[in-house]
PDB file of C-alpha atoms and ligand atoms in Angstrom:
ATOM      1  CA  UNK A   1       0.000   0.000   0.000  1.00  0.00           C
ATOM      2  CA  UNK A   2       1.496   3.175  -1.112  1.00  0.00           C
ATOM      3  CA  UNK A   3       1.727   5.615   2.348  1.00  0.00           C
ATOM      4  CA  UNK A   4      -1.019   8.033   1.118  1.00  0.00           C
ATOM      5  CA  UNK A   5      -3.619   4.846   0.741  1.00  0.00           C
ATOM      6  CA  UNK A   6      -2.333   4.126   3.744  1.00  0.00           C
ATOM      7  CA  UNK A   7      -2.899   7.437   5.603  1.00  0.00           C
ATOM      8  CA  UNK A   8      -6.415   7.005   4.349  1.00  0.00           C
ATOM      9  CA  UNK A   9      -6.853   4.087   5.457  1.00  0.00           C
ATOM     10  CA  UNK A  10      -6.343   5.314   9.271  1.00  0.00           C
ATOM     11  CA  UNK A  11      -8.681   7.588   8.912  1.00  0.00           C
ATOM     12  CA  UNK A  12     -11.155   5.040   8.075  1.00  0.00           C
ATOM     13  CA  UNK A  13     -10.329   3.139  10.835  1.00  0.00           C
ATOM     14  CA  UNK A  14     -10.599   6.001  13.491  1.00  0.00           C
ATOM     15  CA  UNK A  15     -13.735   7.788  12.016  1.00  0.00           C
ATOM     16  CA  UNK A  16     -15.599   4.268  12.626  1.00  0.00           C
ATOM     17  CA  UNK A  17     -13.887   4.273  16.584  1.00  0.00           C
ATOM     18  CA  UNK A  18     -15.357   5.759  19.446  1.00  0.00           C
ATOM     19  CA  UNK A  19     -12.872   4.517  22.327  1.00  0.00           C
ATOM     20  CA  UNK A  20      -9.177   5.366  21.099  1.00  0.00           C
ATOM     21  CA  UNK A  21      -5.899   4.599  22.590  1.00  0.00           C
ATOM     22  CA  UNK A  22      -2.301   6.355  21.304  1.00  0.00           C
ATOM     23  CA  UNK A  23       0.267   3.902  23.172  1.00  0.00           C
ATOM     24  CA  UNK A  24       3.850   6.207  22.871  1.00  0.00           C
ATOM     25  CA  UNK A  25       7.481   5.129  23.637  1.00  0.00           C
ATOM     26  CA  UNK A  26      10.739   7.207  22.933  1.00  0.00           C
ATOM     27  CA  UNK A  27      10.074   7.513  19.099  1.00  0.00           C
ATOM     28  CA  UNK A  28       7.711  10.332  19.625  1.00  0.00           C
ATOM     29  CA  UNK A  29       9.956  12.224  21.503  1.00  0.00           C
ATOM     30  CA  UNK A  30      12.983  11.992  19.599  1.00  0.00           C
ATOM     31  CA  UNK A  31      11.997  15.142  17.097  1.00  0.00           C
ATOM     32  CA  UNK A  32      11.509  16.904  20.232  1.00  0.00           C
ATOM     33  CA  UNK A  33      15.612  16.178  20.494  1.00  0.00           C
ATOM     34  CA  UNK A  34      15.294  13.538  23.100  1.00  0.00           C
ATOM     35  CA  UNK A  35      17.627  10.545  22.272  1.00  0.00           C
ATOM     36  CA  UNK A  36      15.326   6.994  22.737  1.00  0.00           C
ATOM     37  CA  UNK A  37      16.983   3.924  24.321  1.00  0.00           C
ATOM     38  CA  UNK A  38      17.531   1.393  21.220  1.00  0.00           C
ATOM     39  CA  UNK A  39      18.478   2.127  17.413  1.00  0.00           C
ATOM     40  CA  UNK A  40      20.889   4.600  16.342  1.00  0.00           C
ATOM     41  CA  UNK A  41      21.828   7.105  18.335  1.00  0.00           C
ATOM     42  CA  UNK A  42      20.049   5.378  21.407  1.00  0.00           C
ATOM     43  CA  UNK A  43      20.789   6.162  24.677  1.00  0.00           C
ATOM     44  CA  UNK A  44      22.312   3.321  25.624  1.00  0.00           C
ATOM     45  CA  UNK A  45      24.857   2.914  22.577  1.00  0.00           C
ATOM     46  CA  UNK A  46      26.347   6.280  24.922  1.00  0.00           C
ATOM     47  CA  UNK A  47      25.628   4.771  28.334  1.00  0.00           C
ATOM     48  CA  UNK A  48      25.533   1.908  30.221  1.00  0.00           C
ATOM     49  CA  UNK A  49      21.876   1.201  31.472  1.00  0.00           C
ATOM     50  CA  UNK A  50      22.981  -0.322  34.847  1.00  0.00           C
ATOM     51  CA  UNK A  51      25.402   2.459  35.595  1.00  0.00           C
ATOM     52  CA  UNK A  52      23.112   4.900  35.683  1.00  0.00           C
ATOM     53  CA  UNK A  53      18.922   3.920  36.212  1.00  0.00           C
ATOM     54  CA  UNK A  54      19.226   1.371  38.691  1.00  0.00           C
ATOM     55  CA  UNK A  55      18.223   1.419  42.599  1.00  0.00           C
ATOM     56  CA  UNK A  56      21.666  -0.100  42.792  1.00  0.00           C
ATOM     57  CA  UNK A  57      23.273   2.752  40.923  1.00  0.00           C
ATOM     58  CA  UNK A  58      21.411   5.277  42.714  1.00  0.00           C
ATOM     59  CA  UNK A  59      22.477   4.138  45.740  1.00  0.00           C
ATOM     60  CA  UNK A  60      26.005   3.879  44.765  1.00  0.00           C
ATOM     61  CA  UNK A  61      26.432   6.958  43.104  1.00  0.00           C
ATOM     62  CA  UNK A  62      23.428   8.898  43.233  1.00  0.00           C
ATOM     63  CA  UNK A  63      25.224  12.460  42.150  1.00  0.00           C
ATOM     64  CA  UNK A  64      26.309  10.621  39.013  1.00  0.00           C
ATOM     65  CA  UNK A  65      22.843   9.233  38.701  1.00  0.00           C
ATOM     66  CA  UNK A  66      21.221  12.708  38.812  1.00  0.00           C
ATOM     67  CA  UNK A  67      23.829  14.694  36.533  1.00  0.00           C
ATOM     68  CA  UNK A  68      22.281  11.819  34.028  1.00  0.00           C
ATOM     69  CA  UNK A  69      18.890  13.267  35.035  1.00  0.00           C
ATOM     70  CA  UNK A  70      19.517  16.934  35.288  1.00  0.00           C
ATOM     71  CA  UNK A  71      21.034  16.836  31.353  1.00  0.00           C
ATOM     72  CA  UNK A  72      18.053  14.903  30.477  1.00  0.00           C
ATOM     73  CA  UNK A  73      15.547  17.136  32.089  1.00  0.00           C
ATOM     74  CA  UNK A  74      17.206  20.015  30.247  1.00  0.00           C
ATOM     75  CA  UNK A  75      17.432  18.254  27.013  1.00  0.00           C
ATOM     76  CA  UNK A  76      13.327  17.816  27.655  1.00  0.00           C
ATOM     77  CA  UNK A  77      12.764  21.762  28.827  1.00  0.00           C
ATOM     78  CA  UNK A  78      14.627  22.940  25.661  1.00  0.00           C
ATOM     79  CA  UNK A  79      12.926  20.479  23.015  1.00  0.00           C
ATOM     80  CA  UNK A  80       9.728  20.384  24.611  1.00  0.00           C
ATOM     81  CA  UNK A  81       6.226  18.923  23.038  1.00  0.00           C
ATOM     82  CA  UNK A  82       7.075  18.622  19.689  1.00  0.00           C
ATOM     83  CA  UNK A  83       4.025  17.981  16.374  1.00  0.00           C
ATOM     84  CA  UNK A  84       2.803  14.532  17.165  1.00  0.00           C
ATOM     85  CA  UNK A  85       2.610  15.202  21.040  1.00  0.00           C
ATOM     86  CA  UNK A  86       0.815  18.191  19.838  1.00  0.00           C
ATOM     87  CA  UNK A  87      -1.566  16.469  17.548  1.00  0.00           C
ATOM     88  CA  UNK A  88      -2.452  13.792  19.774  1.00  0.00           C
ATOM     89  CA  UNK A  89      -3.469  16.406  22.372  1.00  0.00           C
ATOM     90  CA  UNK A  90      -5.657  17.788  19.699  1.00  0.00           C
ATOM     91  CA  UNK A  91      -7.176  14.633  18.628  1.00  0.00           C
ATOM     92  CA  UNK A  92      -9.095  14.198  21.835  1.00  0.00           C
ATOM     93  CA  UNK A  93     -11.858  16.485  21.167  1.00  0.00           C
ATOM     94  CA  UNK A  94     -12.862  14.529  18.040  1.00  0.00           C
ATOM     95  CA  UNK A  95     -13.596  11.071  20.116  1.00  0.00           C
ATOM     96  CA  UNK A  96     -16.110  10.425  23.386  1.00  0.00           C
ATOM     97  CA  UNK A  97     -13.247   7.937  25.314  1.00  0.00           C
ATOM     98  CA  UNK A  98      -9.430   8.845  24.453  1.00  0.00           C
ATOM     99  CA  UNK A  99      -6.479   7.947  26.223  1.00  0.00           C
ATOM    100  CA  UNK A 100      -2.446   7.909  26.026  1.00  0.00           C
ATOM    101  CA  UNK A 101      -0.428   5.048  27.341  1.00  0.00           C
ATOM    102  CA  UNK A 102       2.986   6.754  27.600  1.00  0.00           C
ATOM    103  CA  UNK A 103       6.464   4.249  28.670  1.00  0.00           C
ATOM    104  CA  UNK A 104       7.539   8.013  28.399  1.00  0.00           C
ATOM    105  CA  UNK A 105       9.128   9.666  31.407  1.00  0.00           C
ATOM    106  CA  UNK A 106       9.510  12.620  30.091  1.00  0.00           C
ATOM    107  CA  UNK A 107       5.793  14.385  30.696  1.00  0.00           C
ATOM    108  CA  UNK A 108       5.611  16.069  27.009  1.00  0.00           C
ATOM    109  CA  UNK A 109       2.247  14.116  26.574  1.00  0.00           C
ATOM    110  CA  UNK A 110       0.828  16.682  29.236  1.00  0.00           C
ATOM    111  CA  UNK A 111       2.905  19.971  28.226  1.00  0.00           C
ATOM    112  CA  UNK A 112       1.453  18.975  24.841  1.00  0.00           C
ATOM    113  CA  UNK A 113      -1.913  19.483  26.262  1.00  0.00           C
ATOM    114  CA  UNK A 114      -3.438  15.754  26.693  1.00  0.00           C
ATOM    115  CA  UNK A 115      -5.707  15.326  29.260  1.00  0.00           C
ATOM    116  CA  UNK A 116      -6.374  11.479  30.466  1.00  0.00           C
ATOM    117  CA  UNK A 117      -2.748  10.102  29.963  1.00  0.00           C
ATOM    118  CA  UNK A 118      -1.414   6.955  32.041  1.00  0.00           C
ATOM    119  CA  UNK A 119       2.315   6.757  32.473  1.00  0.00           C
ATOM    120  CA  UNK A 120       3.779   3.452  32.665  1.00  0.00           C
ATOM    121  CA  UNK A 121       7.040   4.421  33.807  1.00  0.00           C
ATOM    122  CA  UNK A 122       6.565   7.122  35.915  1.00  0.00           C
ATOM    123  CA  UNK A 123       7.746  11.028  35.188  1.00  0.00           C
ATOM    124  CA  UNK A 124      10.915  12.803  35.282  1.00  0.00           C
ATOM    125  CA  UNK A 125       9.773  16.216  36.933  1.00  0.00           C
ATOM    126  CA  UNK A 126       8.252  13.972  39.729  1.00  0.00           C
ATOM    127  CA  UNK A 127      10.327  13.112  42.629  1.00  0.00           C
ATOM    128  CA  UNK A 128      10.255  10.402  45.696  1.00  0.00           C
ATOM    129  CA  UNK A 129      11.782  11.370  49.439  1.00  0.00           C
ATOM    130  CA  UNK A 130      13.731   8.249  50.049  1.00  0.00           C
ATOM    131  CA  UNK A 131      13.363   8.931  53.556  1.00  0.00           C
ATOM    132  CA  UNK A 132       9.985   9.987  53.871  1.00  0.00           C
ATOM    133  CA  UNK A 133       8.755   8.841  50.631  1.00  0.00           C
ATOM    134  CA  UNK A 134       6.898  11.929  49.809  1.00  0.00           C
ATOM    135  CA  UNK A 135       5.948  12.223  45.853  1.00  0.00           C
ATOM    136  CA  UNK A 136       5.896  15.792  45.066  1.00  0.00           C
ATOM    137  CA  UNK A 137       6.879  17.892  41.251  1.00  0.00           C
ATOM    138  CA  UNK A 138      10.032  19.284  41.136  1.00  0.00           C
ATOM    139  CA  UNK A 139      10.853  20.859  38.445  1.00  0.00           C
ATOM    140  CA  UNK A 140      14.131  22.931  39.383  1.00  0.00           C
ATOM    141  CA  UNK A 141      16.352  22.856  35.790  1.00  0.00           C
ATOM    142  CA  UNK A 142      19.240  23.001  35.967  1.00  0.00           C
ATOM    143  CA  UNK A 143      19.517  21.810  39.163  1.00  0.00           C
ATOM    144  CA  UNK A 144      21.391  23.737  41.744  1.00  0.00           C
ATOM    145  CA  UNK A 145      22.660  21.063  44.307  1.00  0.00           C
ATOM    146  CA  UNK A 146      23.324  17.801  42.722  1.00  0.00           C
ATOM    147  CA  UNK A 147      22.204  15.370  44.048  1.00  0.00           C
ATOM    148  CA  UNK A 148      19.026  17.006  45.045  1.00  0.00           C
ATOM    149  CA  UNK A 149      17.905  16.603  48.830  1.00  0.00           C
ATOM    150  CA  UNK A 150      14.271  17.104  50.345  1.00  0.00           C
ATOM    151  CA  UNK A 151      13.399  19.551  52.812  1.00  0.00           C
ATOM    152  CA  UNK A 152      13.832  16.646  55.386  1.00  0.00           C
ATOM    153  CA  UNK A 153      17.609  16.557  54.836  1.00  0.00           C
ATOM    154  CA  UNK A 154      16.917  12.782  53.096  1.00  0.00           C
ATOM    155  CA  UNK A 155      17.965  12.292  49.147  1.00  0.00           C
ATOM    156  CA  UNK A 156      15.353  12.376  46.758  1.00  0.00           C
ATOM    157  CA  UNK A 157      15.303  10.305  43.638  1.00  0.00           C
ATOM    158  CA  UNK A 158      13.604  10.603  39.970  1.00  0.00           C
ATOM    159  CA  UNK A 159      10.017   9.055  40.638  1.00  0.00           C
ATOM    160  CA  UNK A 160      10.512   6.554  37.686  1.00  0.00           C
ATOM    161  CA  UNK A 161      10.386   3.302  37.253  1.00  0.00           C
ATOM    162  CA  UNK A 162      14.058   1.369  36.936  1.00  0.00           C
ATOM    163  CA  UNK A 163      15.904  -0.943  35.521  1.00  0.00           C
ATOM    164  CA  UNK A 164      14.985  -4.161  38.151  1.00  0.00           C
ATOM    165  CA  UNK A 165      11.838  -2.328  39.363  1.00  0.00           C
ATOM    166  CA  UNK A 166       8.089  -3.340  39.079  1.00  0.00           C
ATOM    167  CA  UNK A 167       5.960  -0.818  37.338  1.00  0.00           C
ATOM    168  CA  UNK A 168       3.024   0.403  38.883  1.00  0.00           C
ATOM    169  CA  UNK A 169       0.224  -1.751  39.506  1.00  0.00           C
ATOM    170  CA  UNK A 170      -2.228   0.884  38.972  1.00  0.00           C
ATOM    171  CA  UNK A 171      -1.432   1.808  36.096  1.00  0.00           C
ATOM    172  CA  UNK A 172      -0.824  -0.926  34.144  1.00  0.00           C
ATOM    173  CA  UNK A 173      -3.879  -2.494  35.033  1.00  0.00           C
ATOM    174  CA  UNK A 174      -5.583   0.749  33.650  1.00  0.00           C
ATOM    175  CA  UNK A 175      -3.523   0.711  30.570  1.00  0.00           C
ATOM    176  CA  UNK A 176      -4.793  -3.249  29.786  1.00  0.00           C
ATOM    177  CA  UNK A 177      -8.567  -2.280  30.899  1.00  0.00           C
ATOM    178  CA  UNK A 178      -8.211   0.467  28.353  1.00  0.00           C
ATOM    179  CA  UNK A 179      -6.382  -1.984  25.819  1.00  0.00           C
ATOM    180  CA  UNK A 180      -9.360  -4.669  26.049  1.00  0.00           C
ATOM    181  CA  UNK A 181     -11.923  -1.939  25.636  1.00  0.00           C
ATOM    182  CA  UNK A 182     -10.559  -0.228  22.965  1.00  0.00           C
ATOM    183  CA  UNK A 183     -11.895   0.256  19.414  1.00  0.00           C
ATOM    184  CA  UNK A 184      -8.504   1.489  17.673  1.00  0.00           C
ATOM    185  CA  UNK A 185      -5.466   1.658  18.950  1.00  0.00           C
ATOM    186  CA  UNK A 186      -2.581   3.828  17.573  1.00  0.00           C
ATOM    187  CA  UNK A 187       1.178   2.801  18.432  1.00  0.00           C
ATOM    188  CA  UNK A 188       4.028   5.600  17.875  1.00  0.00           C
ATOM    189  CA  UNK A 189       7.233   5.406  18.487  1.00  0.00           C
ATOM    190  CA  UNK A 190       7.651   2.553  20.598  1.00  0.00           C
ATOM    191  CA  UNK A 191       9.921  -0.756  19.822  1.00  0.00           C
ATOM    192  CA  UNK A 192       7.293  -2.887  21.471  1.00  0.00           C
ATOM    193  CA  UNK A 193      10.325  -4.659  23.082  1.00  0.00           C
ATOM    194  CA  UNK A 194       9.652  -3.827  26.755  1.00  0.00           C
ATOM    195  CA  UNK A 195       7.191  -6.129  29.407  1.00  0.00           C
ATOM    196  CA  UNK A 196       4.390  -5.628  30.203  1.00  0.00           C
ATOM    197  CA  UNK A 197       3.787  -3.007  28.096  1.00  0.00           C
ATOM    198  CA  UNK A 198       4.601  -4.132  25.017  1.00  0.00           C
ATOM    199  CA  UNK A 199       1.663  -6.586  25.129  1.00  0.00           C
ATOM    200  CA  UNK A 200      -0.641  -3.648  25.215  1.00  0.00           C
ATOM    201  CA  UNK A 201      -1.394  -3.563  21.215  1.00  0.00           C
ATOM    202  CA  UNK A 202      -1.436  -7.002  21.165  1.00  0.00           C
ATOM    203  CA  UNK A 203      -4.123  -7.487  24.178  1.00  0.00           C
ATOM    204  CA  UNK A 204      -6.551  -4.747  22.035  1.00  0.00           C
ATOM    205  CA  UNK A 205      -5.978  -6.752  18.860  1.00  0.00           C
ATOM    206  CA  UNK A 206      -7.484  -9.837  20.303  1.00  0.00           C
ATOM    207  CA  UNK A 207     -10.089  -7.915  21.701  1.00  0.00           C
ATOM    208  CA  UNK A 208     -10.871  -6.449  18.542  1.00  0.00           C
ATOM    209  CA  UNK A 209      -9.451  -3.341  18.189  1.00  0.00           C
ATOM    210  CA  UNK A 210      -8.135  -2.084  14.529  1.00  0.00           C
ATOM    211  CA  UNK A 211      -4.355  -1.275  15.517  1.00  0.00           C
ATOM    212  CA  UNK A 212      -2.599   1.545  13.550  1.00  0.00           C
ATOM    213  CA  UNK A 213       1.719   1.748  13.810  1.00  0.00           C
ATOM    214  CA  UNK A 214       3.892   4.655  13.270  1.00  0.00           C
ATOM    215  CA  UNK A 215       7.449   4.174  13.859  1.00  0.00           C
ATOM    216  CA  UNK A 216      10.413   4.601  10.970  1.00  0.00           C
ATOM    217  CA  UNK A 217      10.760   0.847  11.254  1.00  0.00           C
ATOM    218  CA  UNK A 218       8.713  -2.737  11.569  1.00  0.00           C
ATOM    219  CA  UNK A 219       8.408  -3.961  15.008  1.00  0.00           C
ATOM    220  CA  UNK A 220       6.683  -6.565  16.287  1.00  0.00           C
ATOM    221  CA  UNK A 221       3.462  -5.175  16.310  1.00  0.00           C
ATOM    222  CA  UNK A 222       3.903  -4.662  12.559  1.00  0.00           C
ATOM    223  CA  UNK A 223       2.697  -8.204  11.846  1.00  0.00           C
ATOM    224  CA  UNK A 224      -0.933  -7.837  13.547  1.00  0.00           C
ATOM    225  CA  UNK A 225      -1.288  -4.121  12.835  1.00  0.00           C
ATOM    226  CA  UNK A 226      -4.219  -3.156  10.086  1.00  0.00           C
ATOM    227  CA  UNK A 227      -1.862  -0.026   8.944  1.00  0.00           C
ATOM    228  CA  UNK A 228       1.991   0.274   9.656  1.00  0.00           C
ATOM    229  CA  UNK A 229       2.489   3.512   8.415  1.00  0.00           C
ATOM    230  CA  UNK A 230       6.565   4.006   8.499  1.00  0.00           C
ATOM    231  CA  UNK A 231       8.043   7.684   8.591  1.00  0.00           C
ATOM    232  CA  UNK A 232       8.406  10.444  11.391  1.00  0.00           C
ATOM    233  CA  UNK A 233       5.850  10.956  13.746  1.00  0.00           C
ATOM    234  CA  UNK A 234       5.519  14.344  13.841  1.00  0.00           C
ATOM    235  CA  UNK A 235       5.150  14.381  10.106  1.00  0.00           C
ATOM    236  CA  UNK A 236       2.564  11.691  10.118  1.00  0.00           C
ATOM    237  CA  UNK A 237       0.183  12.393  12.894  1.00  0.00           C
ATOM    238  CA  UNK A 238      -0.505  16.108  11.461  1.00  0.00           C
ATOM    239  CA  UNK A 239      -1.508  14.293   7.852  1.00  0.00           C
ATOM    240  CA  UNK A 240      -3.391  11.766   9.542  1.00  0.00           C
ATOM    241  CA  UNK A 241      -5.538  14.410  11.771  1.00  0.00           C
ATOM    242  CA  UNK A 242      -5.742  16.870   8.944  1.00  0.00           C
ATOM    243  CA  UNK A 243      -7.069  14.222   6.788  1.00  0.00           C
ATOM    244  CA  UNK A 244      -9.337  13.191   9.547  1.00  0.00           C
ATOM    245  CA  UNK A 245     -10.684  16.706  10.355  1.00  0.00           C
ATOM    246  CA  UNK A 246     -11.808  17.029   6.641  1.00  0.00           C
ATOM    247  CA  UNK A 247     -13.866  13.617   6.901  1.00  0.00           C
ATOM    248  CA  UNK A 248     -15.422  14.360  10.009  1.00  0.00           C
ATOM    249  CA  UNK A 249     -16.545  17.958   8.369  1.00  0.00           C
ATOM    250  CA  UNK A 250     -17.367  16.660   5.263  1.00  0.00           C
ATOM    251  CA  UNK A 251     -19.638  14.303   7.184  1.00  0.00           C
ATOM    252  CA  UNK A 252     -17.965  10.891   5.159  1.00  0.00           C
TER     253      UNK A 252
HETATM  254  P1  NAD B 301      12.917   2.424  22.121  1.00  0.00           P
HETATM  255  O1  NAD B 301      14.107   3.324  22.185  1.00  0.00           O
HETATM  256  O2  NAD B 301      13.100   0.989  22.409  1.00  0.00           O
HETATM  257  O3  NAD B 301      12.301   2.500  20.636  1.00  0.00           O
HETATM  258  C1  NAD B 301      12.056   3.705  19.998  1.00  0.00           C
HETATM  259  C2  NAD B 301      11.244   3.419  18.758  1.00  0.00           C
HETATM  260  O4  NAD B 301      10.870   4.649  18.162  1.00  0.00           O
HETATM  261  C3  NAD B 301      11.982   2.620  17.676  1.00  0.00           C
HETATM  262  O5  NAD B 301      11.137   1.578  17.239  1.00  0.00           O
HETATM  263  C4  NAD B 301      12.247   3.651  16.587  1.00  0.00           C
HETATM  264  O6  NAD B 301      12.219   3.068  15.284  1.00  0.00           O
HETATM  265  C5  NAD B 301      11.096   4.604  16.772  1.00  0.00           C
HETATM  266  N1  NAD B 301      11.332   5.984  16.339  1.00  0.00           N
HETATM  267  C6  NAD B 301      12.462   6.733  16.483  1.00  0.00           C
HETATM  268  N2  NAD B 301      12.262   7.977  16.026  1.00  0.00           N
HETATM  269  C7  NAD B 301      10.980   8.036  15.580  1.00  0.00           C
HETATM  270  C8  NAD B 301      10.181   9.050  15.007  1.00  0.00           C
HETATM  271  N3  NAD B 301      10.654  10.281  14.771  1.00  0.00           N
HETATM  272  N4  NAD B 301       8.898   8.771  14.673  1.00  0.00           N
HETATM  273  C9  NAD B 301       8.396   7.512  14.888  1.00  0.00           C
HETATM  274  N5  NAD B 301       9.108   6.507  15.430  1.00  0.00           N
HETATM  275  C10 NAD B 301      10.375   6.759  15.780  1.00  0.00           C
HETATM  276  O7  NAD B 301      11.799   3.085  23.020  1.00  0.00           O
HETATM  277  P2  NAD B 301      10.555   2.421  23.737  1.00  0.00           P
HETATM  278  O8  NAD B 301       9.866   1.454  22.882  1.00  0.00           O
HETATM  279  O9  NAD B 301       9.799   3.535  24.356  1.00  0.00           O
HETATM  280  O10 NAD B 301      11.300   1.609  24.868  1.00  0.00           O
HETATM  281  C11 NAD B 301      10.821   1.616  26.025  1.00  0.00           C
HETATM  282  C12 NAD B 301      11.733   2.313  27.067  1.00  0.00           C
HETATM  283  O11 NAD B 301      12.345   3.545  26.678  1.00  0.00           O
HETATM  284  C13 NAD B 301      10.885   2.668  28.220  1.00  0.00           C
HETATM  285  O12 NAD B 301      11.434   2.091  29.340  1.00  0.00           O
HETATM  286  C14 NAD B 301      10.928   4.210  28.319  1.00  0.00           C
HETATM  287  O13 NAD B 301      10.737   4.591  29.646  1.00  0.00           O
HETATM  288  C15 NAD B 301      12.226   4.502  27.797  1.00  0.00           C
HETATM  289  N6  NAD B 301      12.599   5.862  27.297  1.00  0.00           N
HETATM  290  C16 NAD B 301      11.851   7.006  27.508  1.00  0.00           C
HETATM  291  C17 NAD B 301      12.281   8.235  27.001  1.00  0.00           C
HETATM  292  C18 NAD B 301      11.467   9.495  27.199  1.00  0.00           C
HETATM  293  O14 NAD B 301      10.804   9.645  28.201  1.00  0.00           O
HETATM  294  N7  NAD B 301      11.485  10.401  26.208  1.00  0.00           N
HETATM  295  C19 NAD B 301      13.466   8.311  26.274  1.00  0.00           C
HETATM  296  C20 NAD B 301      14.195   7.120  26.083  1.00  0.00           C
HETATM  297  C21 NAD B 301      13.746   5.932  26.588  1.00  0.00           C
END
């Protein structure tokens, strides 16, 4: 299918949906500037995963962990939301249930504007007392006392989910409620490599759901998608929603 059939396609399969899902990993984020963990120019081609978000590393070296953090938060505050965050916030309005399923820590799903958004592996401008364990925003950038401590005198730590660490039970069983109920479910940026999550598209497929990709490669998902539409997200999701706007006013 040549990418403008398939573009139309999409369309056809979200005008007939009422209950939409956008499931986001790193991908959507990296045209905001923000590198994602696997392919080229991954994070962890640069770093070493273990050294640096781990409870072990934290506690080891936890101002080495947070430099990490403080040039990532930066790298976030100077991007910031970028077209397909922005599009997705916008596509809301055009269905009765929507909802993004972010493995994002990075909290450009809400600067973008997005209202009900569930993230799996917690946020980057959130931050735990390890003494107390008080969650509360922080969202000092760059940060003036590395590493960071609480007014209690304890450390604090990122309030995301690491390497060795369960996710939240909350949320994911939200995100899989939302999966099986689903009528279309749109997957950006995400490698689909990563547990639980990455059995998301594949839990709304079986419960019927039309499943739409976007990612500049095949994944896994690619083989039960209806549409895998290959290219930059934040070119892709402005044609789809564009295209989707004129149907809707048009009444096809
Ligand atoms: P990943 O790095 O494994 O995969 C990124 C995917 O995005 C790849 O499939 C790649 O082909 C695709 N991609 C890259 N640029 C794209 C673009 N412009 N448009 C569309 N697709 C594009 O990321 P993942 O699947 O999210 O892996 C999960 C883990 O990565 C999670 O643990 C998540 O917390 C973490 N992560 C989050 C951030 C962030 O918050 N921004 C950044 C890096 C990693």
């Amino acid at each position: 299918m040549a990418e403008d059939e398939k573009i139309t396609e999409a369309c056809r399969l979200l005008e007939e949906a009422k209950n939409v899902v956008v499931f986001t990993g790193a991908g959507i984020s990296a045209e905001s500037g923000i590198p994602t963990f696997r392919g080229k120019d991954g994070m962890w081609e640069k770093y070493r995963a273990e050294d640096l978000a781990t409870p072990y590393a934290f506690e080891n070296d936890p101002k080495k962990v947070w430099e990490w953090y403080d040039w990532r938060r930066q790298k976030i505050q100077e991007g910031g939301p970028n077209p397909a965050h922005l599009t997705i916030a916008k596509m809301e309005k055009n269905f009765p249930n929507f909802s993004v399923i972010t493995q994002n820590v990075d909290g450009l799903h809400r600067k973008a504007g997005s209202k009900n958004i569930i993230e799996l592996h917690g946020n980057i401008w959130r931050v735990r007392c390890l003494e107390e364990q008080k969650i509360f925003e922080f969202l000092e950038v760059p940060l003036s006392e590395i590493p960071p401590k609480c007014k209690c005198g304890s450390l604090i730590r990122p309030d995301v989910v690491w390497f060795g660490e369960a996710m939240p039970q909350k949320e994911i069983s939200q995100a899989f409620l939302l999966s099986e109920e689903c009528d279309s479910m749109l997957v950006v940026g995400t490698s689909v490599l990563v547990q639980p999550a990455a059995s998301l598209p594949f839990s709304a497929k079986t419960n019927g759901a039309s499943i739409i990709e976007i990612n500049l490669a095949a994944t896994p998902v690619s083989s039960i998608a209806n549409v895998s539409i290959f290219g930059k997200a934040g070119e892709i999701l402005p044609e789809i929603f564009q295209r989707l706007e004129q149907c809707l006013s048009d009444g096809m």
